[in-house]
Each structure stands twice: as structure tokens, then as C-alpha cells.
Amino acid sequence: MILHELLDYTTLRLIWWVLLGVLLIGFAATDGFDMGTAILLPFIGKDDVERRTIINAVGPVWEGNQVWFILGGGAIFAAWPPLYAVSFSGFYLAMFVVLAALILRPVAFKYRSKRDDVRWRAAWDWALFVGGFVPVLIFGVAVGNVLQGVPFRLDGDLRAFYEGSFLGLLNPFALLCGLLSVAMLVTHGAAWVALKTTGAVAARARAVGLVTALLTPALFALAGLTLYLWVDGYHITSAVVMDGPSNPLLKQVATAPALWFSNYAAYPFLLIAPALGLVGPLLVWAGLKARAEGATLIISGLSLFGIIATVGVSMFPFILPSSIDPVSSLTVWDSSSSHQTLFIMLVVTCIFLPLVLAYTAWAYRILWGKVDASAIRAGQGHHY
């Protein structure tokens, strides 16, 4: 009870905003290299053995990595119900496409080697490519749309009405963010493949990673410049009530260019996030060049942290702005679950998240080491 009283509503809302970011970054850092590897598969694997080597680089861990995706969706559902309702209904078709692409992955992993036929296996290789490329692109497009504001409104009963379309999501700035997402995770996948394989496969992965590691900060800087010059940010103009009821309609909101950069002026230490997003990929490039495989993967994860965290701290306290009715915008302070719910969820998270982290670390330790193409060629062990 004492802990419950110490963790007031404002603090719990802030903690769950941070936890949501941690889960999203965890998903990008783990399942991200799986999807990046899948995107690379048809291009750096020149024969069946090489492609099987690439697949087996992620085969033992990809299912466990998806836990972060499930945890992120669960956190949105339980901690931020209005965010879940608006985003999953407004982006329904986009989510359907993502899920359809993700379904291809387990099917492709299981069925690819069921037949010793070149065309059969090539078809499943491209299915894995789709299962990696499509979600990565759409996740980036979704972030681009969130930064611009999503066309939804709330009525007096807090019912959400989405007034956009699927094609409307495919606007230039959103597609730019989608390309950034692809470049970012292909770089991460290349770092993973270079770490887990040897020979020609690792060399080709490094060659692609050297290109995308330079493309990532260029796209990140271009997106930032576009955001500063042409995309309106949001600002609460009324009194900010941090511990009030979850009713977005109780505030006033203004929009203007460059407002997404105001948090950096108020708190300069936050500039560490975009700095990591810009410098991190360049350090990845240097690591790939030097063949410092382990350090390169860690730095790639830090660059992902920087890019994703930049979005979060730029928008804070907004989590889903509305482009057609700014007052309906969802913020950290007015779209969460109740104080009691957030507290109970935090206790559960403090118990189970360390278990997930411990199991993940144990699994990676057991499965560590490079994938041996000669063992796959000789048919030794159980391989995809």
C-alpha cells in the first residue's frame, strides 16, 4: 500500500510511457534483425546452402524475438486503451497487411525445405523477404503518419471516428519514414548476418550494410529536416493536468511548424537521442569495415534506440495526435488506464519482465556461435 501511494497517477503514466518505448525498442533490436536478415536473404544468398545458412542464423531465435511484439501490443491494450482503439481501428487495413506478411514467416521456415525443388525453395525465400520487408516498411509509414497527425476525432462520449483511408497513409513523408525504417533494419540485419556467418555470405552482408549504414543517417536527417520545415507539431495551450481523468477533450491544443523540436530546447540533454540516431549508423559502418562483429551489433542496437527514442521524446507528451481535431489528440496524461490498473500492471511487469530477459539471455548464450555452412552441406544436426 505504501508503494501504491508513492507511485502517484502522474508517475505511473510516465513509467508506462517509458515502458512502452522500451518494448518497442526491444522489438526493433531483436525481431528487427530477423526481418532485416529476411530482407537480405534473396540477395546475399547465391545458392541453396548459402540461403539455408542465412535462415539458420535467425532460425533458433526468431520466434522468441516476437515476444517483444506481443508484449508491446499487450501494453498498448492494457495501459493505453484509447490509443489501442484508435490506432488498431484506424490502421486496420495496414495492420491486416502486416499480420498477413508476418504469417508468411513461420510457414516459410517450416515448409521451405520440405521439398528438394529449386522453384519451391525460391518461392519460400521470397515469402520470407515479404515477411520481413512489408512489416518494416509499414511500421515506418505508420510512424510517419503519427508524426503528421492521424485523421480521427472523438465525440462527446469519447467514441473514436477515423476519417482517413489506407491510401492516404502512403503520403511522401510517411514513405520517407518507411524507407528509413527499411534502411535501419537492413543495416541491423547485415550486422547480425556478419556476426553469425562466415565466408562469402558474411562478406556480402557487410557490403550491403556498408551502404545502408550510410543511407540510414541520411534518411534520418532528411526526415528531421522535413519535420522541422513542413510538418506541424502539437502543443497543449491549456493548463496541463497530469493526474486528471483520461479524457482527451479537457485540454486545448495548438499546431505550428517546428513544435516537435520544442522539447529539445527545453531539455537539451534529450539531444542524445537524435545524436545516437545520426552517429550510431556511422559507427556501424566503421565497425563493419573493421569487421568488429560483436561491437557492431551492439552499436547498431544503440542507433535503433536513438532513432526510435527521437520520435518519442519529440512528441512527448503526445502519443497519437489528431490532424482533423487537435483537441482529440491522445497524450500521456489523458489516455491511460486507471491508477489501479497501471499499478497492478507495473507489479506484474516487475515480476515477469526480468524472467523474459533472463530466459532470452540464456537462450542466446546457448545458441551463440556462427552457423557452419559445411555442417549444413553435410546434413549434420537439425537445420532449416
Short mmCIF file of C-alpha atoms in Angstrom, two decimals, residues 89-375:
data_model
loop_
_atom_site.label_atom_id
_atom_site.label_comp_id
_atom_site.label_asym_id
_atom_site.label_seq_id
_atom_site.Cartn_x
_atom_site.Cartn_y
_atom_site.Cartn_z
CA SER A 89 -9.16 0.57 -35.90
CA GLY A 90 -7.76 3.47 -37.95
CA PHE A 91 -4.84 1.44 -39.25
CA TYR A 92 -6.92 -1.71 -39.61
CA LEU A 93 -6.04 -2.49 -43.24
CA ALA A 94 -2.38 -1.68 -42.63
CA MET A 95 -2.37 -3.98 -39.58
CA PHE A 96 -4.05 -6.71 -41.63
CA VAL A 97 -1.32 -6.47 -44.27
CA VAL A 98 1.37 -6.60 -41.57
CA LEU A 99 -0.16 -9.67 -39.92
CA ALA A 100 -0.60 -11.41 -43.28
CA ALA A 101 3.08 -10.79 -44.03
CA LEU A 102 4.15 -11.97 -40.57
CA ILE A 103 2.14 -15.18 -41.01
CA LEU A 104 4.33 -15.99 -44.02
CA ARG A 105 7.40 -16.24 -41.83
CA PRO A 106 6.57 -19.35 -39.74
CA VAL A 107 5.06 -21.06 -42.76
CA ALA A 108 8.16 -20.36 -44.85
CA PHE A 109 10.53 -21.52 -42.11
CA LYS A 110 8.65 -24.81 -41.73
CA TYR A 111 7.87 -25.61 -45.38
CA ARG A 112 10.87 -24.30 -47.30
CA SER A 113 12.94 -27.47 -47.04
CA LYS A 114 10.05 -29.93 -47.28
CA ARG A 115 10.77 -30.39 -50.98
CA ASP A 116 14.12 -30.53 -52.73
CA ASP A 117 12.97 -28.34 -55.58
CA VAL A 118 14.66 -25.10 -56.68
CA ARG A 119 11.46 -23.25 -57.54
CA TRP A 120 9.70 -24.40 -54.37
CA ARG A 121 12.50 -23.16 -52.16
CA ALA A 122 12.95 -19.92 -54.10
CA ALA A 123 9.24 -19.16 -53.65
CA TRP A 124 9.53 -19.59 -49.87
CA ASP A 125 12.69 -17.46 -49.83
CA TRP A 126 10.73 -14.61 -51.40
CA ALA A 127 7.92 -15.26 -48.92
CA LEU A 128 10.46 -14.67 -46.13
CA PHE A 129 11.53 -11.49 -47.89
CA VAL A 130 7.92 -10.27 -47.96
CA GLY A 131 7.50 -11.27 -44.31
CA GLY A 132 10.43 -9.02 -43.45
CA PHE A 133 10.10 -6.11 -45.87
CA VAL A 134 6.38 -5.40 -45.63
CA PRO A 135 6.13 -5.08 -41.81
CA VAL A 136 9.30 -2.99 -41.63
CA LEU A 137 8.05 -0.61 -44.32
CA ILE A 138 4.55 -0.29 -42.85
CA PHE A 139 5.81 0.26 -39.30
CA GLY A 140 7.89 3.16 -40.60
CA VAL A 141 4.96 4.52 -42.63
CA ALA A 142 2.79 4.34 -39.50
CA VAL A 143 5.32 6.37 -37.50
CA GLY A 144 5.43 8.96 -40.29
CA ASN A 145 1.66 9.30 -40.17
CA VAL A 146 1.63 9.59 -36.39
CA LEU A 147 4.13 12.46 -36.57
CA GLN A 148 1.87 14.26 -39.03
CA GLY A 149 -1.30 13.55 -37.06
CA VAL A 150 -3.89 10.86 -37.68
CA PRO A 151 -7.32 11.82 -39.10
CA PHE A 152 -9.55 10.85 -36.18
CA ARG A 153 -11.87 12.65 -33.80
CA LEU A 154 -13.65 11.92 -30.55
CA ASP A 155 -17.28 12.78 -29.91
CA GLY A 156 -18.73 13.88 -26.58
CA ASP A 157 -18.99 10.24 -25.44
CA LEU A 158 -15.31 9.66 -26.33
CA ARG A 159 -16.20 7.44 -29.26
CA ALA A 160 -13.45 7.49 -31.88
CA PHE A 161 -14.18 8.13 -35.56
CA TYR A 162 -11.41 7.55 -38.09
CA GLU A 163 -11.84 9.56 -41.29
CA GLY A 164 -8.77 8.53 -43.25
CA SER A 165 -8.07 5.86 -45.86
CA PHE A 166 -5.38 3.24 -46.43
CA LEU A 167 -4.02 5.03 -49.49
CA GLY A 168 -3.94 8.27 -47.51
CA LEU A 169 -1.31 6.68 -45.28
CA LEU A 170 1.04 6.41 -48.25
CA ASN A 171 2.00 10.10 -48.35
CA PRO A 172 5.54 11.31 -49.16
CA PHE A 173 6.72 11.97 -45.59
CA ALA A 174 5.32 8.64 -44.34
CA LEU A 175 7.03 6.79 -47.20
CA LEU A 176 10.28 8.58 -46.33
CA CYS A 177 9.93 7.26 -42.77
CA GLY A 178 9.18 3.82 -44.21
CA LEU A 179 12.39 3.88 -46.24
CA LEU A 180 14.29 4.97 -43.13
CA SER A 181 12.82 2.01 -41.26
CA VAL A 182 13.89 -0.38 -44.03
CA ALA A 183 17.43 1.03 -44.22
CA MET A 184 17.77 0.98 -40.44
CA LEU A 185 16.75 -2.66 -40.05
CA VAL A 186 18.58 -3.92 -43.12
CA THR A 187 21.71 -2.45 -41.52
CA HIS A 188 20.84 -4.24 -38.28
CA GLY A 189 20.22 -7.48 -40.17
CA ALA A 190 23.52 -7.13 -42.03
CA ALA A 191 25.34 -6.70 -38.71
CA TRP A 192 23.68 -9.88 -37.43
CA VAL A 193 24.47 -11.94 -40.54
CA ALA A 194 28.07 -10.73 -40.49
CA LEU A 195 28.29 -11.86 -36.85
CA LYS A 196 26.65 -15.26 -37.33
CA THR A 197 28.09 -16.43 -40.66
CA THR A 198 31.42 -16.72 -42.41
CA GLY A 199 32.90 -16.50 -45.89
CA ALA A 200 31.08 -15.10 -48.88
CA VAL A 201 27.75 -14.72 -47.07
CA ALA A 202 29.26 -12.58 -44.32
CA ALA A 203 31.20 -10.56 -46.91
CA ARG A 204 28.05 -9.81 -48.91
CA ALA A 205 26.16 -8.87 -45.75
CA ARG A 206 28.94 -6.43 -44.82
CA ALA A 207 28.87 -4.96 -48.34
CA VAL A 208 25.14 -4.24 -48.12
CA GLY A 209 25.46 -2.99 -44.55
CA LEU A 210 28.17 -0.52 -45.57
CA VAL A 211 25.70 1.07 -47.98
CA THR A 212 22.62 1.08 -45.74
CA ALA A 213 24.66 2.28 -42.74
CA LEU A 214 25.34 5.48 -44.70
CA LEU A 215 21.82 5.65 -46.10
CA THR A 216 20.23 5.46 -42.63
CA PRO A 217 21.61 8.73 -41.17
CA ALA A 218 20.99 10.48 -44.50
CA LEU A 219 17.31 9.48 -44.46
CA PHE A 220 17.09 10.26 -40.73
CA ALA A 221 18.47 13.77 -41.28
CA LEU A 222 16.19 14.31 -44.28
CA ALA A 223 13.16 13.21 -42.26
CA GLY A 224 14.17 15.56 -39.44
CA LEU A 225 14.59 18.49 -41.82
CA THR A 226 11.21 17.77 -43.42
CA LEU A 227 9.61 17.53 -39.99
CA TYR A 228 11.11 20.87 -38.97
CA LEU A 229 10.17 22.80 -42.10
CA TRP A 230 6.88 21.36 -43.30
CA VAL A 231 5.18 19.20 -40.66
CA ASP A 232 3.15 20.85 -37.93
CA GLY A 233 3.85 19.86 -34.36
CA TYR A 234 1.40 19.94 -31.45
CA HIS A 235 1.39 21.85 -28.18
CA ILE A 236 -1.02 21.91 -25.22
CA THR A 237 -2.09 25.53 -24.66
CA SER A 238 -4.36 24.99 -21.66
CA ALA A 239 -3.23 24.00 -18.16
CA VAL A 240 -1.58 20.58 -18.21
CA VAL A 241 -3.33 18.27 -15.76
CA MET A 242 -1.05 15.27 -15.29
CA ASP A 243 -3.13 13.35 -12.74
CA GLY A 244 -6.62 14.05 -14.06
CA PRO A 245 -9.16 11.74 -15.68
CA SER A 246 -8.43 10.08 -19.02
CA ASN A 247 -10.49 12.47 -21.10
CA PRO A 248 -8.59 13.99 -24.05
CA LEU A 249 -11.34 16.58 -24.63
CA LEU A 250 -10.47 18.50 -21.44
CA LYS A 251 -7.49 20.29 -22.99
CA GLN A 252 -6.74 22.84 -25.71
CA VAL A 253 -4.17 22.16 -28.42
CA ALA A 254 -2.38 24.36 -30.95
CA THR A 255 -0.40 23.29 -34.03
CA ALA A 256 2.51 25.04 -35.73
CA PRO A 257 5.71 24.15 -37.61
CA ALA A 258 8.76 23.06 -35.62
CA LEU A 259 6.79 22.37 -32.41
CA TRP A 260 8.07 18.79 -32.40
CA PHE A 261 11.50 20.27 -31.63
CA SER A 262 10.47 22.31 -28.59
CA ASN A 263 11.34 19.56 -26.08
CA TYR A 264 14.98 19.75 -27.15
CA ALA A 265 15.09 23.48 -26.46
CA ALA A 266 13.57 22.95 -23.01
CA TYR A 267 15.68 19.89 -22.15
CA PRO A 268 18.94 19.89 -24.18
CA PHE A 269 20.09 16.55 -22.71
CA LEU A 270 17.41 14.90 -24.86
CA LEU A 271 19.57 15.66 -27.90
CA ILE A 272 21.44 12.46 -27.08
CA ALA A 273 18.64 10.54 -28.85
CA PRO A 274 18.95 12.16 -32.31
CA ALA A 275 22.74 12.25 -31.86
CA LEU A 276 22.74 8.45 -31.47
CA GLY A 277 20.45 8.20 -34.48
CA LEU A 278 22.90 10.15 -36.63
CA VAL A 279 26.26 8.97 -35.27
CA GLY A 280 25.29 5.37 -34.48
CA PRO A 281 24.92 4.17 -38.09
CA LEU A 282 28.24 5.80 -38.98
CA LEU A 283 29.89 3.83 -36.17
CA VAL A 284 28.16 0.72 -37.53
CA TRP A 285 29.74 1.49 -40.90
CA ALA A 286 33.15 1.74 -39.23
CA GLY A 287 32.53 -1.50 -37.32
CA LEU A 288 31.56 -3.39 -40.47
CA LYS A 289 34.62 -2.02 -42.21
CA ALA A 290 36.84 -3.15 -39.33
CA ARG A 291 34.98 -6.49 -39.01
CA ALA A 292 34.38 -5.84 -35.30
CA GLU A 293 31.28 -8.02 -35.38
CA GLY A 294 30.08 -8.07 -31.77
CA ALA A 295 30.65 -4.36 -31.17
CA THR A 296 28.96 -3.54 -34.47
CA LEU A 297 25.76 -5.33 -33.49
CA ILE A 298 25.67 -3.54 -30.12
CA ILE A 299 26.23 -0.16 -31.75
CA SER A 300 23.52 -0.95 -34.30
CA GLY A 301 21.13 -1.57 -31.41
CA LEU A 302 22.09 1.78 -29.88
CA SER A 303 21.41 3.54 -33.19
CA LEU A 304 17.95 1.93 -33.26
CA PHE A 305 17.43 3.21 -29.73
CA GLY A 306 18.41 6.71 -30.82
CA ILE A 307 16.11 6.83 -33.85
CA ILE A 308 13.06 5.38 -32.08
CA ALA A 309 13.64 7.41 -28.91
CA THR A 310 13.86 10.57 -31.03
CA VAL A 311 10.27 10.05 -32.13
CA GLY A 312 9.07 9.52 -28.56
CA VAL A 313 10.83 12.46 -26.93
CA SER A 314 9.96 14.79 -29.84
CA MET A 315 6.24 14.08 -29.48
CA PHE A 316 6.04 13.94 -25.67
CA PRO A 317 3.50 14.19 -24.11
CA PHE A 318 1.54 13.38 -27.28
CA ILE A 319 1.26 9.72 -28.28
CA LEU A 320 -1.33 9.98 -31.06
CA PRO A 321 -2.12 13.49 -32.36
CA SER A 322 -5.25 14.15 -34.40
CA SER A 323 -4.87 16.03 -37.67
CA ILE A 324 -8.56 16.93 -38.03
CA ASP A 325 -9.38 17.77 -34.41
CA PRO A 326 -6.23 18.56 -32.38
CA VAL A 327 -8.25 18.62 -29.13
CA SER A 328 -8.94 14.89 -29.62
CA SER A 329 -5.21 14.15 -29.64
CA LEU A 330 -4.16 11.48 -27.16
CA THR A 331 -1.44 12.32 -24.66
CA VAL A 332 0.39 10.56 -21.85
CA TRP A 333 -1.74 12.47 -19.33
CA ASP A 334 -5.24 11.81 -20.69
CA SER A 335 -5.39 8.42 -22.43
CA SER A 336 -4.17 5.86 -19.91
CA SER A 337 -5.90 3.21 -17.87
CA SER A 338 -6.80 3.90 -14.24
CA HIS A 339 -4.27 4.42 -11.47
CA GLN A 340 -5.08 0.99 -10.01
CA THR A 341 -4.71 -0.77 -13.36
CA LEU A 342 -1.36 0.84 -14.11
CA PHE A 343 -0.08 -0.06 -10.65
CA ILE A 344 -1.13 -3.73 -10.86
CA MET A 345 0.37 -3.99 -14.35
CA LEU A 346 3.62 -2.47 -13.11
CA VAL A 347 3.88 -5.05 -10.31
CA VAL A 348 3.26 -7.87 -12.80
CA THR A 349 5.82 -6.38 -15.19
CA CYS A 350 8.44 -6.13 -12.43
CA ILE A 351 7.96 -9.85 -11.79
CA PHE A 352 7.81 -11.22 -15.33
CA LEU A 353 9.94 -8.86 -17.43
CA PRO A 354 13.16 -9.93 -15.64
CA LEU A 355 12.18 -13.55 -16.30
CA VAL A 356 11.74 -12.79 -20.01
CA LEU A 357 15.10 -11.02 -20.09
CA ALA A 358 16.83 -13.84 -18.21
CA TYR A 359 15.36 -16.52 -20.48
CA THR A 360 16.27 -14.52 -23.58
CA ALA A 361 19.85 -14.04 -22.39
CA TRP A 362 20.12 -17.76 -21.56
CA ALA A 363 18.73 -18.78 -24.96
CA TYR A 364 21.14 -16.51 -26.83
CA ARG A 365 24.05 -17.84 -24.79
CA ILE A 366 23.14 -21.46 -25.55
CA LEU A 367 22.61 -20.74 -29.25
CA TRP A 368 25.65 -18.49 -29.64
CA GLY A 369 28.29 -19.08 -32.30
CA LYS A 370 28.50 -18.97 -36.06
CA VAL A 371 26.39 -21.04 -38.41
CA ASP A 372 28.64 -23.58 -40.13
CA ALA A 373 27.79 -23.92 -43.81
CA SER A 374 29.83 -27.10 -44.06
CA ALA A 375 27.64 -28.74 -41.39
#
